[in-house]
Short mmCIF file of C-alpha atoms in Angstrom, two decimals:
data_model
loop_
_atom_site.label_atom_id
_atom_site.label_comp_id
_atom_site.label_asym_id
_atom_site.label_seq_id
_atom_site.Cartn_x
_atom_site.Cartn_y
_atom_site.Cartn_z
CA UNK A 1406 8.99 -9.82 22.46
CA UNK A 1407 6.83 -9.92 19.42
CA UNK A 1408 4.09 -7.89 21.07
CA UNK A 1409 2.55 -5.14 19.02
CA UNK A 1410 2.50 -2.22 21.43
CA UNK A 1411 0.32 -0.04 19.28
CA UNK A 1412 -2.42 -2.67 19.14
CA UNK A 1413 -2.19 -3.10 22.90
CA UNK A 1414 -2.65 0.62 23.33
CA UNK A 1415 -5.58 0.60 20.98
CA UNK A 1416 -7.39 -2.09 22.93
CA UNK A 1417 -7.62 0.32 25.85
CA UNK A 1418 -9.02 3.08 23.69
CA UNK A 1419 -12.58 3.68 22.70
CA UNK A 1420 -13.13 4.06 19.03
CA UNK A 1421 -14.33 7.41 17.74
CA UNK A 1422 -16.49 6.15 14.91
CA UNK A 1423 -16.60 7.91 11.58
CA UNK A 1424 -19.98 8.19 9.91
CA UNK A 1425 -19.65 7.95 6.14
CA UNK A 1426 -23.18 7.64 4.80
CA UNK A 1427 -26.51 9.34 5.32
CA UNK A 1428 -27.99 6.00 6.29
CA UNK A 1429 -25.43 5.55 9.05
CA UNK A 1430 -26.04 9.11 10.18
CA UNK A 1431 -29.82 8.70 10.34
CA UNK A 1432 -29.41 5.53 12.38
CA UNK A 1433 -27.17 7.39 14.85
CA UNK A 1434 -29.54 10.31 15.04
CA UNK A 1435 -32.54 8.04 15.61
CA UNK A 1436 -30.74 6.22 18.39
CA UNK A 1437 -29.81 9.55 19.98
CA UNK A 1438 -33.46 10.62 19.96
CA UNK A 1439 -34.47 7.67 22.07
CA UNK A 1440 -31.55 7.90 24.50
CA UNK A 1441 -30.45 10.29 27.19
CA UNK A 1442 -26.82 9.78 26.24
CA UNK A 1443 -24.83 12.81 25.18
CA UNK A 1444 -23.51 12.63 21.64
CA UNK A 1445 -20.55 14.72 20.47
CA UNK A 1446 -20.26 15.15 16.71
CA UNK A 1447 -16.85 16.15 15.46
CA UNK A 1448 -17.28 17.87 12.09
CA UNK A 1449 -13.96 17.60 10.35
CA UNK A 1450 -12.32 17.83 6.90
CA UNK A 1451 -9.43 16.09 5.18
CA UNK A 1452 -7.19 19.15 4.84
CA UNK A 1453 -8.11 20.85 8.10
CA UNK A 1454 -4.98 21.36 10.21
CA UNK A 1455 -6.68 22.11 13.55
CA UNK A 1456 -8.83 18.99 13.09
CA UNK A 1457 -5.69 16.84 12.95
CA UNK A 1458 -4.20 18.80 15.82
CA UNK A 1459 -7.08 18.05 18.19
CA UNK A 1460 -7.55 14.40 17.16
CA UNK A 1461 -5.48 12.95 20.07
CA UNK A 1462 -7.34 15.19 22.52
CA UNK A 1463 -10.68 13.91 21.24
CA UNK A 1464 -9.44 10.37 21.74
CA UNK A 1465 -8.52 11.30 25.32
CA UNK A 1466 -11.99 12.73 25.89
CA UNK A 1467 -13.60 9.60 24.47
CA UNK A 1468 -11.59 7.52 26.94
CA UNK A 1469 -12.37 9.87 29.81
CA UNK A 1470 -16.11 9.92 29.17
CA UNK A 1471 -17.21 6.36 28.36
CA UNK A 1472 -20.88 7.30 28.64
CA UNK A 1473 -20.63 9.93 25.96
CA UNK A 1474 -20.86 8.89 22.33
CA UNK A 1475 -18.29 10.45 20.00
CA UNK A 1476 -18.71 10.39 16.25
CA UNK A 1477 -16.81 12.01 13.44
CA UNK A 1478 -18.27 13.42 10.22
CA UNK A 1479 -16.26 14.64 7.24
CA UNK A 1480 -18.13 17.68 5.91
CA UNK A 1481 -17.12 16.85 2.34
CA UNK A 1482 -18.55 13.34 2.68
CA UNK A 1483 -21.81 14.45 4.24
CA UNK A 1484 -22.32 18.10 3.23
CA UNK A 1485 -26.07 17.94 3.87
CA UNK A 1486 -25.52 16.98 7.51
CA UNK A 1487 -22.98 19.79 7.87
CA UNK A 1488 -25.54 22.16 6.37
CA UNK A 1489 -28.31 20.91 8.69
CA UNK A 1490 -26.10 21.82 11.65
CA UNK A 1491 -24.96 25.07 10.08
CA UNK A 1492 -21.30 24.09 10.28
CA UNK A 1493 -19.14 26.88 8.92
CA UNK A 1494 -15.68 26.19 10.27
CA UNK A 1495 -13.85 23.05 11.22
CA UNK A 1496 -13.48 21.54 13.62
CA UNK A 1497 -16.97 22.15 15.00
CA UNK A 1498 -18.14 20.00 17.89
CA UNK A 1499 -21.90 19.76 18.19
CA UNK A 1500 -23.32 18.37 21.42
CA UNK A 1501 -26.53 16.50 20.85
CA UNK A 1502 -29.02 15.18 23.37
CA UNK A 1503 -32.22 13.41 22.44
CA UNK A 1504 -31.47 14.38 18.87
CA UNK A 1505 -31.30 18.07 19.70
CA UNK A 1506 -28.38 20.43 19.23
CA UNK A 1507 -27.77 21.72 22.78
CA UNK A 1508 -24.34 23.33 22.54
CA UNK A 1509 -21.27 23.60 20.35
CA UNK A 1510 -17.59 24.46 20.30
CA UNK A 1511 -15.98 25.87 17.17
CA UNK A 1512 -12.23 25.39 16.86
CA UNK A 1513 -9.57 23.18 18.40
CA UNK A 1514 -10.47 24.16 21.98
CA UNK A 1515 -10.03 21.07 24.07
CA UNK A 1516 -10.56 22.70 27.47
CA UNK A 1517 -13.77 24.40 26.38
CA UNK A 1518 -15.05 21.16 24.91
CA UNK A 1519 -14.13 19.32 28.11
CA UNK A 1520 -16.10 21.84 30.19
CA UNK A 1521 -19.09 21.57 27.91
CA UNK A 1522 -19.11 17.78 28.04
CA UNK A 1523 -18.90 17.90 31.84
CA UNK A 1524 -21.84 20.28 31.88
CA UNK A 1525 -24.09 18.25 29.62
CA UNK A 1526 -23.07 14.64 30.12
CA UNK A 1527 -25.92 13.76 32.55
CA UNK B 1305 -21.40 14.47 -7.78
CA UNK B 1306 -22.75 14.51 -4.26
CA UNK B 1307 -26.42 14.71 -5.09
CA UNK B 1308 -26.92 10.99 -4.71
CA UNK B 1309 -28.29 9.72 -1.43
CA UNK B 1310 -25.64 7.26 -0.41
CA UNK B 1311 -26.06 4.02 1.40
CA UNK B 1312 -22.66 2.58 0.67
CA UNK B 1313 -19.40 4.41 0.44
CA UNK B 1314 -15.90 3.14 0.10
CA UNK B 1315 -12.79 5.22 0.50
CA UNK B 1316 -9.47 3.79 -0.53
CA UNK B 1317 -6.22 5.67 -0.31
CA UNK B 1318 -3.14 4.18 -1.90
CA UNK B 1319 0.13 5.93 -2.60
CA UNK B 1320 -1.26 9.42 -2.37
CA UNK B 1321 -4.48 8.82 -4.26
CA UNK B 1322 -7.83 8.14 -2.71
CA UNK B 1323 -11.00 7.05 -4.40
CA UNK B 1324 -14.51 7.30 -3.13
CA UNK B 1325 -17.20 5.13 -4.65
CA UNK B 1326 -20.76 6.06 -3.92
CA UNK B 1327 -23.67 3.88 -4.91
CA UNK B 1328 -27.25 5.04 -5.10
CA UNK B 1329 -29.67 2.69 -3.33
CA UNK B 1330 -32.38 3.09 -5.93
CA UNK B 1331 -30.14 2.46 -8.85
CA UNK B 1332 -27.94 -0.20 -7.41
CA UNK B 1333 -25.95 -1.67 -10.22
CA UNK B 1334 -26.97 1.05 -12.64
CA UNK B 1335 -25.30 4.15 -11.44
CA UNK B 1336 -21.98 4.45 -9.79
CA UNK B 1337 -20.14 7.65 -9.13
CA UNK B 1338 -16.42 7.50 -8.58
CA UNK B 1339 -14.84 10.55 -7.03
CA UNK B 1340 -11.06 10.47 -7.30
CA UNK B 1341 -9.30 12.63 -4.77
CA UNK B 1342 -5.79 13.15 -6.04
CA UNK B 1343 -3.07 14.73 -4.02
CA UNK B 1344 -2.54 18.38 -4.92
CA UNK B 1345 0.10 19.01 -7.56
CA UNK B 1346 3.69 19.49 -6.46
CA UNK B 1347 3.66 22.83 -8.22
CA UNK B 1348 0.74 24.17 -6.19
CA UNK B 1349 2.16 22.79 -2.96
CA UNK B 1350 5.41 24.58 -3.67
CA UNK B 1351 3.61 27.82 -4.53
CA UNK B 1352 1.57 27.67 -1.33
CA UNK B 1353 4.63 26.77 0.74
CA UNK B 1354 6.51 29.79 -0.58
CA UNK B 1355 3.49 32.02 -0.16
CA UNK B 1356 3.08 30.83 3.46
CA UNK B 1357 6.69 31.60 4.31
CA UNK B 1358 6.52 35.03 2.73
CA UNK B 1359 3.21 35.90 4.36
CA UNK B 1360 4.38 34.71 7.80
CA UNK B 1361 7.35 37.07 7.54
CA UNK B 1362 5.24 39.92 6.23
CA UNK B 1363 2.56 39.57 8.89
CA UNK B 1364 4.90 38.78 11.81
CA UNK B 1365 3.25 35.45 12.43
CA UNK B 1366 4.69 31.99 13.04
CA UNK B 1367 3.93 28.42 12.11
CA UNK B 1368 2.44 25.97 14.57
CA UNK B 1369 4.75 24.02 16.88
CA UNK B 1370 3.12 20.95 15.37
CA UNK B 1371 4.37 21.19 11.80
CA UNK B 1372 1.92 18.56 10.60
CA UNK B 1373 -0.80 21.21 11.08
CA UNK B 1374 1.11 23.54 8.76
CA UNK B 1375 1.67 20.76 6.23
CA UNK B 1376 -1.96 19.68 6.12
CA UNK B 1377 -3.22 23.23 5.65
CA UNK B 1378 -0.71 24.00 2.89
CA UNK B 1379 -1.80 20.87 1.06
CA UNK B 1380 -5.42 21.85 1.50
CA UNK B 1381 -4.72 25.29 0.05
CA UNK B 1382 -2.85 23.70 -2.85
CA UNK B 1383 -5.72 21.28 -3.43
CA UNK B 1384 -8.16 24.19 -3.69
CA UNK B 1385 -5.78 26.08 -5.92
CA UNK B 1386 -5.73 23.09 -8.26
CA UNK B 1387 -9.47 22.45 -8.21
CA UNK B 1388 -10.86 25.98 -7.86
CA UNK B 1389 -8.06 28.19 -9.13
CA UNK B 1390 -7.79 29.93 -5.77
CA UNK B 1391 -6.42 28.92 -2.34
CA UNK B 1392 -9.75 28.80 -0.55
CA UNK B 1393 -9.43 28.15 3.19
CA UNK B 1394 -9.60 24.36 3.74
CA UNK B 1395 -10.83 24.75 7.32
CA UNK B 1396 -14.27 26.07 6.46
CA UNK B 1397 -17.37 24.51 5.02
CA UNK B 1398 -19.06 26.11 2.02
CA UNK B 1399 -22.31 25.41 0.24
CA UNK B 1400 -20.66 26.38 -3.02
CA UNK B 1401 -16.87 26.28 -3.07
CA UNK B 1402 -16.57 27.69 -6.59
CA UNK B 1403 -18.73 30.70 -5.70
CA UNK B 1404 -16.73 31.30 -2.51
CA UNK B 1405 -13.44 31.13 -4.40
CA UNK B 1406 -14.74 33.72 -6.85
CA UNK B 1407 -16.04 35.94 -4.07
CA UNK B 1408 -12.63 35.84 -2.40
CA UNK B 1409 -13.42 36.50 1.27
CA UNK B 1410 -12.01 33.13 2.38
CA UNK B 1411 -9.15 32.92 -0.11
CA UNK B 1412 -5.86 32.78 1.79
CA UNK B 1413 -4.91 35.16 3.27
CA UNK B 1414 -8.57 35.57 4.19
CA UNK B 1415 -10.11 38.87 5.25
CA UNK B 1416 -10.01 38.08 9.02
CA UNK B 1417 -6.29 37.29 8.66
CA UNK B 1418 -5.54 40.41 6.66
CA UNK B 1419 -7.54 42.64 9.00
CA UNK B 1420 -7.04 41.08 12.44
CA UNK B 1421 -4.40 38.35 12.03
CA UNK B 1422 -7.00 35.71 12.77
CA UNK B 1423 -6.22 32.41 11.11
CA UNK B 1424 -8.73 29.79 12.14
CA UNK B 1425 -6.65 27.19 10.27
CA UNK B 1426 -3.68 27.68 12.64
CA UNK B 1427 -1.40 28.30 9.66
CA UNK B 1428 -0.38 31.81 10.73
CA UNK B 1429 -0.16 32.21 14.49
CA UNK B 1430 0.66 35.40 16.35
CA UNK B 1431 3.63 35.05 18.75
CA UNK B 1432 1.40 35.12 21.85
CA UNK B 1433 -0.59 32.11 20.66
CA UNK B 1434 0.06 29.07 22.87
CA UNK B 1435 0.68 26.91 19.82
CA UNK B 1436 2.93 29.28 17.91
CA UNK B 1437 6.40 27.95 17.18
CA UNK B 1438 9.44 30.07 16.46
CA UNK B 1439 9.73 29.41 12.76
CA UNK B 1440 8.70 31.29 9.67
CA UNK B 1441 10.17 28.73 7.30
CA UNK B 1442 9.05 25.28 6.31
CA UNK B 1443 11.88 22.83 5.92
CA UNK B 1444 11.14 21.56 2.43
CA UNK B 1445 8.57 20.32 -0.01
CA UNK B 1446 9.61 16.81 0.94
CA UNK B 1447 8.79 17.50 4.57
CA UNK B 1448 5.23 18.40 3.63
CA UNK B 1449 4.77 15.35 1.44
CA UNK B 1450 6.10 12.84 3.93
CA UNK B 1451 4.21 14.27 6.88
CA UNK B 1452 0.90 14.31 5.11
CA UNK B 1453 1.30 10.99 3.36
CA UNK B 1454 1.87 9.33 6.70
CA UNK B 1455 -1.45 10.70 7.88
CA UNK B 1456 -3.50 10.17 4.77
CA UNK B 1457 -2.53 6.69 3.66
CA UNK B 1458 -5.61 4.89 4.86
CA UNK B 1459 -7.76 2.12 3.55
CA UNK B 1460 -11.34 1.94 4.71
CA UNK B 1461 -13.44 -0.84 3.28
#
């Protein structure tokens, strides 16, 4: 029928934005400080298997929680940010509210992350 | 290479190679750092694939049901073997990768794996793990290349 199914599917999905520069990161952090919105930072790496494994689940969570902001940071692109948050293993999900680190999940643990988002989203 | 505060960054991946261009805001037009991220060598991928199969058998562990996890990790190990001389775990963040590779704690098989069969990377999974498959072999080198290339061929401008 000439319809691109994958693009149709994508229109219903929220984008999990990748942050590539320190400038972008600072802008996100500043906006978090002035908002009550929960931010979930997915610290990932190019050759991290579990990070790829949990990617679809993160997309599901982003769709399920439209009021939560999801961003992705490659630790090799922004090592200083990873260091600031004391990220040691990937994936690490840091939950941020008003610019403050309030909780985290280390590893591809979708259910635990889901519980934590439920707990902190308001 | 990463000391520059970046305001613009471009990542382009074509045919297995990706390039990152980072431009310093204060020296715009003067200083440009190009970091080329090549795919790991076939030789290292093959070495790490064979090692993974042997170690899975030896430790009684299995590969993930999602073989793309296995493929990505093997390529990450091979990439570190090429760049650092040792298969440093690609699922951890280090302040100094070269120092970590020399120290050895996180070189595959890492100490937690050797002592407690804990592989954070999901490369070696104990049979009771929900994501453990039934295999201790990886189909072929080609399988790894195709799987990973599909995932990594991206162009972000």
